[in-house]
mmCIF file of C-alpha atoms in Angstrom:
data_model
loop_
_atom_site.group_PDB
_atom_site.id
_atom_site.type_symbol
_atom_site.label_atom_id
_atom_site.label_comp_id
_atom_site.label_asym_id
_atom_site.label_seq_id
_atom_site.Cartn_x
_atom_site.Cartn_y
_atom_site.Cartn_z
ATOM 1 C CA UNK A 1 -23.900 14.133 6.696
ATOM 2 C CA UNK A 2 -23.053 17.930 6.392
ATOM 3 C CA UNK A 3 -26.215 18.850 8.729
ATOM 4 C CA UNK A 4 -24.273 16.734 11.456
ATOM 5 C CA UNK A 5 -21.168 17.681 11.192
ATOM 6 C CA UNK A 6 -21.999 21.108 12.015
ATOM 7 C CA UNK A 7 -24.785 19.743 14.859
ATOM 8 C CA UNK A 8 -21.353 18.006 16.347
ATOM 9 C CA UNK A 9 -19.196 21.246 15.893
ATOM 10 C CA UNK A 10 -21.532 22.746 18.454
ATOM 11 C CA UNK A 11 -21.599 19.706 20.350
ATOM 12 C CA UNK A 12 -17.961 19.985 20.764
ATOM 13 C CA UNK A 13 -17.614 23.036 21.687
ATOM 14 C CA UNK A 14 -21.051 22.905 24.047
ATOM 15 C CA UNK A 15 -18.033 19.290 25.647
ATOM 16 C CA UNK A 16 -14.860 21.426 25.458
ATOM 17 C CA UNK A 17 -17.169 24.424 27.509
ATOM 18 C CA UNK A 18 -17.953 22.266 30.340
ATOM 19 C CA UNK A 19 -16.185 20.145 30.541
ATOM 20 C CA UNK A 20 -12.755 21.381 29.855
ATOM 21 C CA UNK A 21 -10.559 24.883 31.295
ATOM 22 C CA UNK A 22 -11.436 25.958 28.106
ATOM 23 C CA UNK A 23 -12.910 30.040 27.429
ATOM 24 C CA UNK A 24 -14.801 30.182 24.319
ATOM 25 C CA UNK A 25 -12.601 32.407 22.827
ATOM 26 C CA UNK A 26 -9.788 29.225 22.621
ATOM 27 C CA UNK A 27 -12.602 26.843 21.682
ATOM 28 C CA UNK A 28 -12.695 28.988 18.854
ATOM 29 C CA UNK A 29 -9.252 29.599 17.906
ATOM 30 C CA UNK A 30 -8.822 26.037 18.011
ATOM 31 C CA UNK A 31 -11.225 24.917 15.619
ATOM 32 C CA UNK A 32 -10.264 27.423 13.639
ATOM 33 C CA UNK A 33 -6.757 26.450 13.624
ATOM 34 C CA UNK A 34 -7.764 22.534 13.538
ATOM 35 C CA UNK A 35 -10.097 23.367 9.871
ATOM 36 C CA UNK A 36 -7.254 22.698 7.345
ATOM 37 C CA UNK A 37 -4.771 20.057 9.126
ATOM 38 C CA UNK A 38 -6.910 17.699 7.096
ATOM 39 C CA UNK A 39 -6.083 19.343 3.758
ATOM 40 C CA UNK A 40 -4.049 17.076 2.488
ATOM 41 C CA UNK A 41 -5.820 13.158 3.617
ATOM 42 C CA UNK A 42 -8.956 14.387 1.660
ATOM 43 C CA UNK A 43 -7.735 14.814 -0.850
ATOM 44 C CA UNK A 44 -5.722 11.560 -0.660
ATOM 45 C CA UNK A 45 -10.105 10.289 0.260
ATOM 46 C CA UNK A 46 -11.543 11.890 -2.747
ATOM 47 C CA UNK A 47 -8.963 10.843 -5.228
ATOM 48 C CA UNK A 48 -8.885 7.191 -4.427
ATOM 49 C CA UNK A 49 -13.033 7.821 -4.455
ATOM 50 C CA UNK A 50 -12.469 9.119 -7.880
ATOM 51 C CA UNK A 51 -10.002 6.445 -9.650
ATOM 52 C CA UNK A 52 -12.319 3.289 -7.775
ATOM 53 C CA UNK A 53 -15.110 4.664 -9.149
ATOM 54 C CA UNK A 54 -13.993 5.740 -12.860
ATOM 55 C CA UNK A 55 -12.762 2.081 -13.214
ATOM 56 C CA UNK A 56 -16.184 0.800 -11.866
ATOM 57 C CA UNK A 57 -17.192 2.943 -14.477
ATOM 58 C CA UNK A 58 -14.241 1.299 -17.323
ATOM 59 C CA UNK A 59 -16.305 -1.378 -19.685
ATOM 60 C CA UNK A 60 -14.332 -4.588 -19.559
ATOM 61 C CA UNK A 61 -15.822 -4.545 -15.094
ATOM 62 C CA UNK A 62 -19.475 -4.160 -16.817
ATOM 63 C CA UNK A 63 -18.759 -6.593 -18.665
ATOM 64 C CA UNK A 64 -17.374 -8.990 -16.384
ATOM 65 C CA UNK A 65 -20.765 -7.645 -14.205
ATOM 66 C CA UNK A 66 -23.295 -8.696 -16.883
ATOM 67 C CA UNK A 67 -21.354 -12.121 -16.696
ATOM 68 C CA UNK A 68 -21.968 -13.020 -13.120
ATOM 69 C CA UNK A 69 -25.632 -11.613 -13.438
ATOM 70 C CA UNK A 70 -26.340 -14.786 -15.609
ATOM 71 C CA UNK A 71 -24.906 -17.788 -13.540
ATOM 72 C CA UNK A 72 -27.726 -17.619 -11.244
ATOM 73 C CA UNK A 73 -30.172 -20.529 -11.821
ATOM 74 C CA UNK A 74 -31.944 -19.973 -8.052
ATOM 75 C CA UNK A 75 -33.714 -17.744 -6.065
ATOM 76 C CA UNK A 76 -30.552 -18.379 -3.070
ATOM 77 C CA UNK A 77 -27.861 -18.400 -5.822
ATOM 78 C CA UNK A 78 -29.950 -15.000 -6.980
ATOM 79 C CA UNK A 79 -28.858 -13.550 -3.757
ATOM 80 C CA UNK A 80 -26.429 -14.877 -2.080
ATOM 81 C CA UNK A 81 -24.279 -13.701 -5.358
ATOM 82 C CA UNK A 82 -25.157 -9.937 -5.341
ATOM 83 C CA UNK A 83 -24.293 -10.258 -1.369
ATOM 84 C CA UNK A 84 -20.808 -12.079 -2.114
ATOM 85 C CA UNK A 85 -20.196 -9.946 -4.742
ATOM 86 C CA UNK A 86 -20.489 -6.256 -3.488
ATOM 87 C CA UNK A 87 -19.189 -7.588 -0.680
ATOM 88 C CA UNK A 88 -16.058 -8.807 -1.764
ATOM 89 C CA UNK A 89 -15.363 -5.639 -3.690
ATOM 90 C CA UNK A 90 -16.523 -3.194 -1.344
ATOM 91 C CA UNK A 91 -12.935 -5.177 0.676
ATOM 92 C CA UNK A 92 -11.451 -3.742 -2.234
ATOM 93 C CA UNK A 93 -13.077 0.092 -2.587
ATOM 94 C CA UNK A 94 -16.609 1.586 -1.521
ATOM 95 C CA UNK A 95 -16.752 3.122 -4.590
ATOM 96 C CA UNK A 96 -16.321 0.279 -6.399
ATOM 97 C CA UNK A 97 -19.192 -1.365 -4.573
ATOM 98 C CA UNK A 98 -21.910 0.950 -5.020
ATOM 99 C CA UNK A 99 -21.151 0.809 -8.684
ATOM 100 C CA UNK A 100 -20.477 -2.650 -8.760
ATOM 101 C CA UNK A 101 -23.971 -3.422 -6.476
ATOM 102 C CA UNK A 102 -26.563 -1.895 -9.040
ATOM 103 C CA UNK A 103 -24.875 -2.818 -12.029
ATOM 104 C CA UNK A 104 -24.937 -6.810 -10.141
ATOM 105 C CA UNK A 105 -28.296 -6.050 -8.972
ATOM 106 C CA UNK A 106 -29.395 -4.995 -12.745
ATOM 107 C CA UNK A 107 -28.789 -8.033 -14.542
ATOM 108 C CA UNK A 108 -29.691 -10.628 -12.269
ATOM 109 C CA UNK A 109 -32.866 -8.697 -11.965
ATOM 110 C CA UNK A 110 -32.393 -8.973 -16.208
ATOM 111 C CA UNK A 111 -31.348 -12.207 -16.460
ATOM 112 C CA UNK A 112 -33.808 -13.827 -13.603
ATOM 113 C CA UNK A 113 -36.826 -12.420 -15.637
ATOM 114 C CA UNK A 114 -35.238 -15.237 -18.693
ATOM 115 C CA UNK A 115 -35.479 -17.920 -16.213
ATOM 116 C CA UNK A 116 -38.765 -17.510 -15.527
ATOM 117 C CA UNK A 117 -36.954 -16.403 -11.774
ATOM 118 C CA UNK A 118 -39.159 -13.858 -9.041
ATOM 119 C CA UNK A 119 -37.015 -12.354 -7.587
ATOM 120 C CA UNK A 120 -37.600 -9.348 -5.463
ATOM 121 C CA UNK A 121 -36.255 -6.526 -6.216
ATOM 122 C CA UNK A 122 -36.080 -4.752 -3.511
ATOM 123 C CA UNK A 123 -34.592 -7.866 -1.368
ATOM 124 C CA UNK A 124 -31.994 -7.379 -4.089
ATOM 125 C CA UNK A 125 -30.695 -3.949 -3.933
ATOM 126 C CA UNK A 126 -30.258 -4.940 -0.199
ATOM 127 C CA UNK A 127 -27.984 -7.229 -0.730
ATOM 128 C CA UNK A 128 -26.002 -4.896 -3.801
ATOM 129 C CA UNK A 129 -25.303 -2.811 -0.859
ATOM 130 C CA UNK A 130 -24.964 -5.473 1.899
ATOM 131 C CA UNK A 131 -21.379 -5.168 1.062
ATOM 132 C CA UNK A 132 -20.341 -1.618 2.456
ATOM 133 C CA UNK A 133 -21.035 -3.567 5.969
ATOM 134 C CA UNK A 134 -16.292 -4.647 5.578
ATOM 135 C CA UNK A 135 -15.324 -2.137 3.247
ATOM 136 C CA UNK A 136 -13.487 -0.439 5.734
ATOM 137 C CA UNK A 137 -11.932 -4.329 6.442
ATOM 138 C CA UNK A 138 -9.955 -4.029 2.779
ATOM 139 C CA UNK A 139 -7.990 -2.318 0.722
ATOM 140 C CA UNK A 140 -9.588 1.235 1.197
ATOM 141 C CA UNK A 141 -10.130 1.291 4.450
ATOM 142 C CA UNK A 142 -9.124 5.107 5.628
ATOM 143 C CA UNK A 143 -8.103 4.870 9.197
ATOM 144 C CA UNK A 144 -5.864 1.964 8.215
ATOM 145 C CA UNK A 145 -3.924 3.379 5.193
ATOM 146 C CA UNK A 146 -4.447 7.187 6.411
ATOM 147 C CA UNK A 147 -1.635 5.318 9.834
ATOM 148 C CA UNK A 148 0.120 4.163 7.371
ATOM 149 C CA UNK A 149 1.211 6.343 5.695
ATOM 150 C CA UNK A 150 4.153 9.098 6.499
ATOM 151 C CA UNK A 151 3.574 12.170 8.033
ATOM 152 C CA UNK A 152 -0.466 11.168 9.234
ATOM 153 C CA UNK A 153 -3.081 13.227 10.810
ATOM 154 C CA UNK A 154 -1.617 10.714 14.869
ATOM 155 C CA UNK A 155 1.035 10.443 13.596
ATOM 156 C CA UNK A 156 2.802 11.956 17.058
ATOM 157 C CA UNK A 157 0.431 10.092 18.880
ATOM 158 C CA UNK A 158 1.010 6.119 17.342
ATOM 159 C CA UNK A 159 4.103 6.468 14.887
ATOM 160 C CA UNK A 160 3.465 4.892 11.893
ATOM 161 C CA UNK A 161 1.545 1.343 11.442
ATOM 162 C CA UNK A 162 1.694 -1.020 8.977
ATOM 163 C CA UNK A 163 -1.013 -2.697 6.887
ATOM 164 C CA UNK A 164 0.400 -5.979 7.881
ATOM 165 C CA UNK A 165 -0.881 -5.518 11.386
ATOM 166 C CA UNK A 166 -3.923 -3.843 10.473
ATOM 167 C CA UNK A 167 -5.723 -4.922 7.250
ATOM 168 C CA UNK A 168 -3.398 -8.363 6.983
ATOM 169 C CA UNK A 169 -3.509 -8.995 10.207
ATOM 170 C CA UNK A 170 -5.632 -12.612 9.959
ATOM 171 C CA UNK A 171 -7.569 -11.807 12.595
ATOM 172 C CA UNK A 172 -9.033 -9.098 10.369
ATOM 173 C CA UNK A 173 -9.305 -11.752 6.676
ATOM 174 C CA UNK A 174 -10.748 -14.424 8.891
ATOM 175 C CA UNK A 175 -14.040 -11.734 10.270
ATOM 176 C CA UNK A 176 -14.323 -10.203 7.080
ATOM 177 C CA UNK A 177 -14.926 -13.443 5.128
ATOM 178 C CA UNK A 178 -16.941 -15.178 8.017
ATOM 179 C CA UNK A 179 -19.051 -11.797 8.187
ATOM 180 C CA UNK A 180 -19.507 -11.268 3.460
ATOM 181 C CA UNK A 181 -20.082 -15.267 4.236
ATOM 182 C CA UNK A 182 -22.463 -14.748 6.404
ATOM 183 C CA UNK A 183 -24.895 -11.903 5.308
ATOM 184 C CA UNK A 184 -24.513 -14.382 2.223
ATOM 185 C CA UNK A 185 -26.625 -16.864 3.633
ATOM 186 C CA UNK A 186 -28.810 -14.990 5.520
ATOM 187 C CA UNK A 187 -30.555 -12.943 2.381
ATOM 188 C CA UNK A 188 -32.104 -15.432 0.707
ATOM 189 C CA UNK A 189 -32.825 -16.114 4.186
ATOM 190 C CA UNK A 190 -35.053 -12.995 3.776
ATOM 191 C CA UNK A 191 -36.874 -13.740 0.257
ATOM 192 C CA UNK A 192 -40.914 -13.224 1.475
ATOM 193 C CA UNK A 193 -43.570 -15.295 -0.271
ATOM 194 C CA UNK A 194 -44.297 -15.205 -4.080
ATOM 195 C CA UNK A 195 -47.922 -12.838 -3.003
ATOM 196 C CA UNK A 196 -45.582 -9.881 -1.138
ATOM 197 C CA UNK A 197 -42.723 -10.363 -4.148
ATOM 198 C CA UNK A 198 -42.290 -7.004 -6.121
ATOM 199 C CA UNK A 199 -40.970 -7.187 -9.481
ATOM 200 C CA UNK A 200 -39.511 -5.016 -12.070
ATOM 201 C CA UNK A 201 -40.485 -3.492 -16.071
ATOM 202 C CA UNK A 202 -37.748 -5.981 -17.705
ATOM 203 C CA UNK A 203 -37.920 -2.830 -20.048
ATOM 204 C CA UNK A 204 -37.535 -0.545 -18.182
ATOM 205 C CA UNK A 205 -34.717 -1.918 -15.734
ATOM 206 C CA UNK A 206 -33.108 -2.590 -19.163
ATOM 207 C CA UNK A 207 -32.774 0.622 -20.287
ATOM 208 C CA UNK A 208 -31.019 2.103 -16.867
ATOM 209 C CA UNK A 209 -27.982 4.536 -17.709
ATOM 210 C CA UNK A 210 -25.221 3.166 -16.647
ATOM 211 C CA UNK A 211 -23.091 5.957 -17.202
ATOM 212 C CA UNK A 212 -21.534 3.922 -20.464
ATOM 213 C CA UNK A 213 -19.288 7.040 -21.971
ATOM 214 C CA UNK A 214 -20.165 6.933 -25.561
ATOM 215 C CA UNK A 215 -16.121 8.861 -27.257
ATOM 216 C CA UNK A 216 -16.522 7.569 -30.465
ATOM 217 C CA UNK A 217 -15.764 10.746 -33.248
ATOM 218 C CA UNK A 218 -16.023 12.265 -36.645
ATOM 219 C CA UNK A 219 -13.477 14.235 -37.316
ATOM 220 C CA UNK A 220 -10.194 12.887 -37.526
ATOM 221 C CA UNK A 221 -7.588 15.694 -36.850
ATOM 222 C CA UNK A 222 -3.809 14.865 -35.218
ATOM 223 C CA UNK A 223 -5.779 16.724 -32.052
ATOM 224 C CA UNK A 224 -8.427 14.632 -32.428
ATOM 225 C CA UNK A 225 -6.310 11.729 -33.229
ATOM 226 C CA UNK A 226 -4.233 12.210 -29.712
ATOM 227 C CA UNK A 227 -7.389 12.329 -27.348
ATOM 228 C CA UNK A 228 -8.572 9.057 -28.155
ATOM 229 C CA UNK A 229 -4.704 6.956 -27.965
ATOM 230 C CA UNK A 230 -5.273 4.489 -25.366
ATOM 231 C CA UNK A 231 -1.550 3.472 -26.738
ATOM 232 C CA UNK A 232 -0.806 7.010 -24.528
ATOM 233 C CA UNK A 233 -3.118 5.291 -21.844
ATOM 234 C CA UNK A 234 -1.909 2.336 -21.687
ATOM 235 C CA UNK A 235 1.953 4.062 -21.569
ATOM 236 C CA UNK A 236 1.049 6.248 -18.753
ATOM 237 C CA UNK A 237 -0.188 2.937 -16.723
ATOM 238 C CA UNK A 238 2.491 0.816 -17.247
ATOM 239 C CA UNK A 239 4.627 3.613 -15.882
ATOM 240 C CA UNK A 240 2.402 3.943 -12.566
ATOM 241 C CA UNK A 241 3.329 -0.210 -12.823
ATOM 242 C CA UNK A 242 6.594 -0.108 -12.645
ATOM 243 C CA UNK A 243 6.736 2.602 -9.760
ATOM 244 C CA UNK A 244 4.336 -0.059 -8.774
ATOM 245 C CA UNK A 245 6.625 -2.886 -8.865
ATOM 246 C CA UNK A 246 9.071 -1.179 -7.721
ATOM 247 C CA UNK A 247 7.595 0.325 -4.705
ATOM 248 C CA UNK A 248 6.717 -3.944 -3.266
ATOM 249 C CA UNK A 249 9.375 -5.328 -4.391
ATOM 250 C CA UNK A 250 11.902 -2.872 -2.080
ATOM 251 C CA UNK A 251 8.834 -1.391 1.076
ATOM 252 C CA UNK A 252 7.610 -5.491 0.549
ATOM 253 C CA UNK A 253 2.906 -4.772 0.892
ATOM 254 C CA UNK A 254 4.079 -1.525 2.517
ATOM 255 C CA UNK A 255 0.403 0.224 1.562
ATOM 256 C CA UNK A 256 -0.626 3.757 2.156
ATOM 257 C CA UNK A 257 -2.870 6.491 1.342
ATOM 258 C CA UNK A 258 -0.892 7.187 -2.473
ATOM 259 C CA UNK A 259 -0.432 3.861 -3.587
ATOM 260 C CA UNK A 260 -3.745 2.115 -3.270
ATOM 261 C CA UNK A 261 -4.224 5.726 -4.769
ATOM 262 C CA UNK A 262 -1.829 4.516 -7.862
ATOM 263 C CA UNK A 263 -3.284 0.903 -7.941
ATOM 264 C CA UNK A 264 -6.610 2.230 -8.736
ATOM 265 C CA UNK A 265 -5.020 5.275 -11.147
ATOM 266 C CA UNK A 266 -2.999 2.060 -12.804
ATOM 267 C CA UNK A 267 -6.270 -0.732 -13.260
ATOM 268 C CA UNK A 268 -8.244 3.070 -14.927
ATOM 269 C CA UNK A 269 -5.783 3.746 -16.995
ATOM 270 C CA UNK A 270 -5.057 0.346 -18.569
ATOM 271 C CA UNK A 271 -8.657 -0.959 -18.478
ATOM 272 C CA UNK A 272 -10.286 3.283 -20.006
ATOM 273 C CA UNK A 273 -10.710 3.242 -24.326
ATOM 274 C CA UNK A 274 -8.782 6.840 -24.916
ATOM 275 C CA UNK A 275 -7.745 9.567 -21.821
ATOM 276 C CA UNK A 276 -10.356 11.210 -22.979
ATOM 277 C CA UNK A 277 -12.315 8.240 -21.783
ATOM 278 C CA UNK A 278 -10.465 8.214 -19.166
ATOM 279 C CA UNK A 279 -11.072 11.559 -18.521
ATOM 280 C CA UNK A 280 -14.785 11.328 -19.097
ATOM 281 C CA UNK A 281 -14.862 8.986 -16.751
ATOM 282 C CA UNK A 282 -13.330 10.743 -13.953
ATOM 283 C CA UNK A 283 -15.320 14.044 -14.009
ATOM 284 C CA UNK A 284 -18.482 11.542 -13.819
ATOM 285 C CA UNK A 285 -16.881 10.282 -11.060
ATOM 286 C CA UNK A 286 -15.933 14.052 -9.061
ATOM 287 C CA UNK A 287 -20.201 14.257 -8.248
ATOM 288 C CA UNK A 288 -20.211 12.579 -4.147
ATOM 289 C CA UNK A 289 -16.347 14.460 -4.063
ATOM 290 C CA UNK A 290 -17.830 17.950 -2.959
ATOM 291 C CA UNK A 291 -19.630 16.782 -0.140
ATOM 292 C CA UNK A 292 -16.598 14.579 1.168
ATOM 293 C CA UNK A 293 -14.525 18.107 0.492
ATOM 294 C CA UNK A 294 -16.538 20.300 2.536
ATOM 295 C CA UNK A 295 -17.255 16.922 5.239
ATOM 296 C CA UNK A 296 -13.493 16.776 5.948
ATOM 297 C CA UNK A 297 -12.604 20.544 7.683
ATOM 298 C CA UNK A 298 -15.340 20.177 10.818
ATOM 299 C CA UNK A 299 -13.899 17.026 11.107
ATOM 300 C CA UNK A 300 -10.946 18.771 10.865
ATOM 301 C CA UNK A 301 -11.762 21.897 12.972
ATOM 302 C CA UNK A 302 -13.270 19.186 15.336
ATOM 303 C CA UNK A 303 -10.479 17.554 16.146
ATOM 304 C CA UNK A 304 -8.820 20.895 16.383
ATOM 305 C CA UNK A 305 -11.352 21.930 19.775
ATOM 306 C CA UNK A 306 -10.379 17.707 21.110
ATOM 307 C CA UNK A 307 -6.116 18.969 20.788
ATOM 308 C CA UNK A 308 -6.616 22.801 21.613
ATOM 309 C CA UNK A 309 -8.683 21.997 24.035
ATOM 310 C CA UNK A 310 -7.921 19.098 26.502
ATOM 311 C CA UNK A 311 -10.811 16.862 25.715
ATOM 312 C CA UNK A 312 -9.918 14.516 23.722
ATOM 313 C CA UNK A 313 -7.752 14.413 27.795
ATOM 314 C CA UNK A 314 -10.665 13.916 29.208
ATOM 315 C CA UNK A 315 -13.059 11.751 26.665
ATOM 316 C CA UNK A 316 -9.658 9.557 26.966
ATOM 317 C CA UNK A 317 -9.648 8.821 31.062
ATOM 318 C CA UNK A 318 -12.646 8.482 30.994
ATOM 319 C CA UNK A 319 -12.647 5.790 28.813
ATOM 320 C CA UNK A 320 -9.749 4.554 31.206
ATOM 321 C CA UNK A 321 -11.151 4.192 34.393
ATOM 322 C CA UNK A 322 -14.295 2.495 32.570
ATOM 323 C CA UNK A 323 -12.285 -0.643 30.927
ATOM 324 C CA UNK A 324 -9.092 -1.638 31.212
ATOM 325 C CA UNK A 325 -5.747 -2.792 28.278
ATOM 326 C CA UNK A 326 -9.123 -6.370 27.874
ATOM 327 C CA UNK A 327 -12.610 -4.108 27.462
ATOM 328 C CA UNK A 328 -10.740 -1.569 26.028
ATOM 329 C CA UNK A 329 -11.361 -3.033 22.290
ATOM 330 C CA UNK A 330 -14.846 -3.538 23.111
ATOM 331 C CA UNK A 331 -16.220 0.201 24.489
ATOM 332 C CA UNK A 332 -13.533 0.745 20.614
ATOM 333 C CA UNK A 333 -16.491 -1.233 19.225
ATOM 334 C CA UNK A 334 -19.332 0.107 20.849
ATOM 335 C CA UNK A 335 -18.808 4.018 20.797
ATOM 336 C CA UNK A 336 -17.591 3.553 16.912
ATOM 337 C CA UNK A 337 -20.880 2.087 16.265
ATOM 338 C CA UNK A 338 -22.561 5.006 17.829
ATOM 339 C CA UNK A 339 -20.082 7.529 15.841
ATOM 340 C CA UNK A 340 -20.501 6.101 12.413
ATOM 341 C CA UNK A 341 -24.116 6.918 12.589
ATOM 342 C CA UNK A 342 -23.357 10.472 12.952
ATOM 343 C CA UNK A 343 -20.818 10.583 11.072
ATOM 344 C CA UNK A 344 -21.079 7.993 7.377
ATOM 345 C CA UNK A 345 -17.211 8.590 6.731
ATOM 346 C CA UNK A 346 -15.009 5.338 8.276
ATOM 347 C CA UNK A 347 -11.775 8.654 7.590
ATOM 348 C CA UNK A 348 -13.789 10.985 9.772
ATOM 349 C CA UNK A 349 -14.936 8.619 12.314
ATOM 350 C CA UNK A 350 -11.684 7.749 13.272
ATOM 351 C CA UNK A 351 -10.614 11.377 13.594
ATOM 352 C CA UNK A 352 -12.607 12.243 15.939
ATOM 353 C CA UNK A 353 -12.562 9.083 18.017
ATOM 354 C CA UNK A 354 -9.275 7.956 17.272
ATOM 355 C CA UNK A 355 -7.476 9.783 19.294
ATOM 356 C CA UNK A 356 -9.691 10.038 22.356
ATOM 357 C CA UNK A 357 -9.163 5.521 22.917
ATOM 358 C CA UNK A 358 -5.483 5.671 21.249
ATOM 359 C CA UNK A 359 -4.404 8.149 24.987
ATOM 360 C CA UNK A 360 -6.732 6.203 26.429
ATOM 361 C CA UNK A 361 -5.060 2.756 24.911
ATOM 362 C CA UNK A 362 -1.383 4.088 26.030
ATOM 363 C CA UNK A 363 -2.808 4.793 29.629
ATOM 364 C CA UNK A 364 -3.411 1.108 29.813
ATOM 365 C CA UNK A 365 -1.027 -0.319 27.866
ATOM 366 C CA UNK A 366 -3.340 -1.773 25.401
ATOM 367 C CA UNK A 367 -0.532 -3.155 22.570
ATOM 368 C CA UNK A 368 -1.627 -5.652 20.630
ATOM 369 C CA UNK A 369 0.895 -8.130 18.554
ATOM 370 C CA UNK A 370 3.693 -5.262 18.866
ATOM 371 C CA UNK A 371 7.446 -6.837 20.855
ATOM 372 C CA UNK A 372 8.371 -3.899 22.517
ATOM 373 C CA UNK A 373 5.766 -1.546 22.853
ATOM 374 C CA UNK A 374 8.843 1.424 23.461
ATOM 375 C CA UNK A 375 7.974 2.342 19.939
ATOM 376 C CA UNK A 376 5.298 3.743 20.052
ATOM 377 C CA UNK A 377 3.161 2.451 17.593
ATOM 378 C CA UNK A 378 -0.443 1.792 18.846
ATOM 379 C CA UNK A 379 -3.175 -1.102 18.104
#
């Protein structure tokens, strides 16, 4: 991803020089000015990743996944269950899906061998990660939460768009369910012949590290007792919970990046054994954050070049010429699929693609589900 971020940066420079009147100096200044424009958004994405990852490693969640692993009674059920569970986990959070999928695939493999069910382990792993295809349609979708959060990077173009018009739109919900169910049906059909099965040694797989954290200590000092006092966890979790209840009671189901982060923190604190245990879960979850911290300034710089040199207007004009108000979403879908190959980040993809299609949508008067288009909220 980092290599692609660099290459796309230089590609954007070339496009700005070739398609706009901007010179090299103006393009570089626009890039430099844009680098820091997503600092707040980057912090929110990192916190959401860490909180969801830590939640997935609590003992309660891992016990639940282990119990699910014992449910399948035949091959079809084994593959379908893994695909279904991880699909719904991804609707909650993509980092939760990554961890839950790995644990569930392992548990299903162990239980299947005990029941003399022959499973193709690579296909089981594929089922575990297939659920990721719907993550951006759910609770932790970066783009939908970003545009629902006040002062988001594109607010001057589209205003603030509530999740009731994106994530909770009936079309989105139905398509997400259809996709998960379709995957759960297709994955078992890919099961190879018995002669081609690749199984795993049950003893090796049982010993795979699931990052279980031992917080037991033999000392009994006041500081140690505070470190391991679960009441502190529960107390601060309840504080988060009360705030969230008040928020939803007064604002309705007004999700944004901050509220989703607080909900994951609340659940994680509630399920962790102690403050020290939760801190170790957070530290273990912090590994992937470095990549996000490194990538997003580059995405912000790309956005800076496009906005600062007028490249956004050039590219949106292209789509305005070839599309209509009805076909613009189709072109957004195709280009989104292409961009996602090189930008494996929902938020990063939105930062690059969003301005182009919002400007094209405004030019084509593409309004969906809005009684008053003049309110400057576009989909």
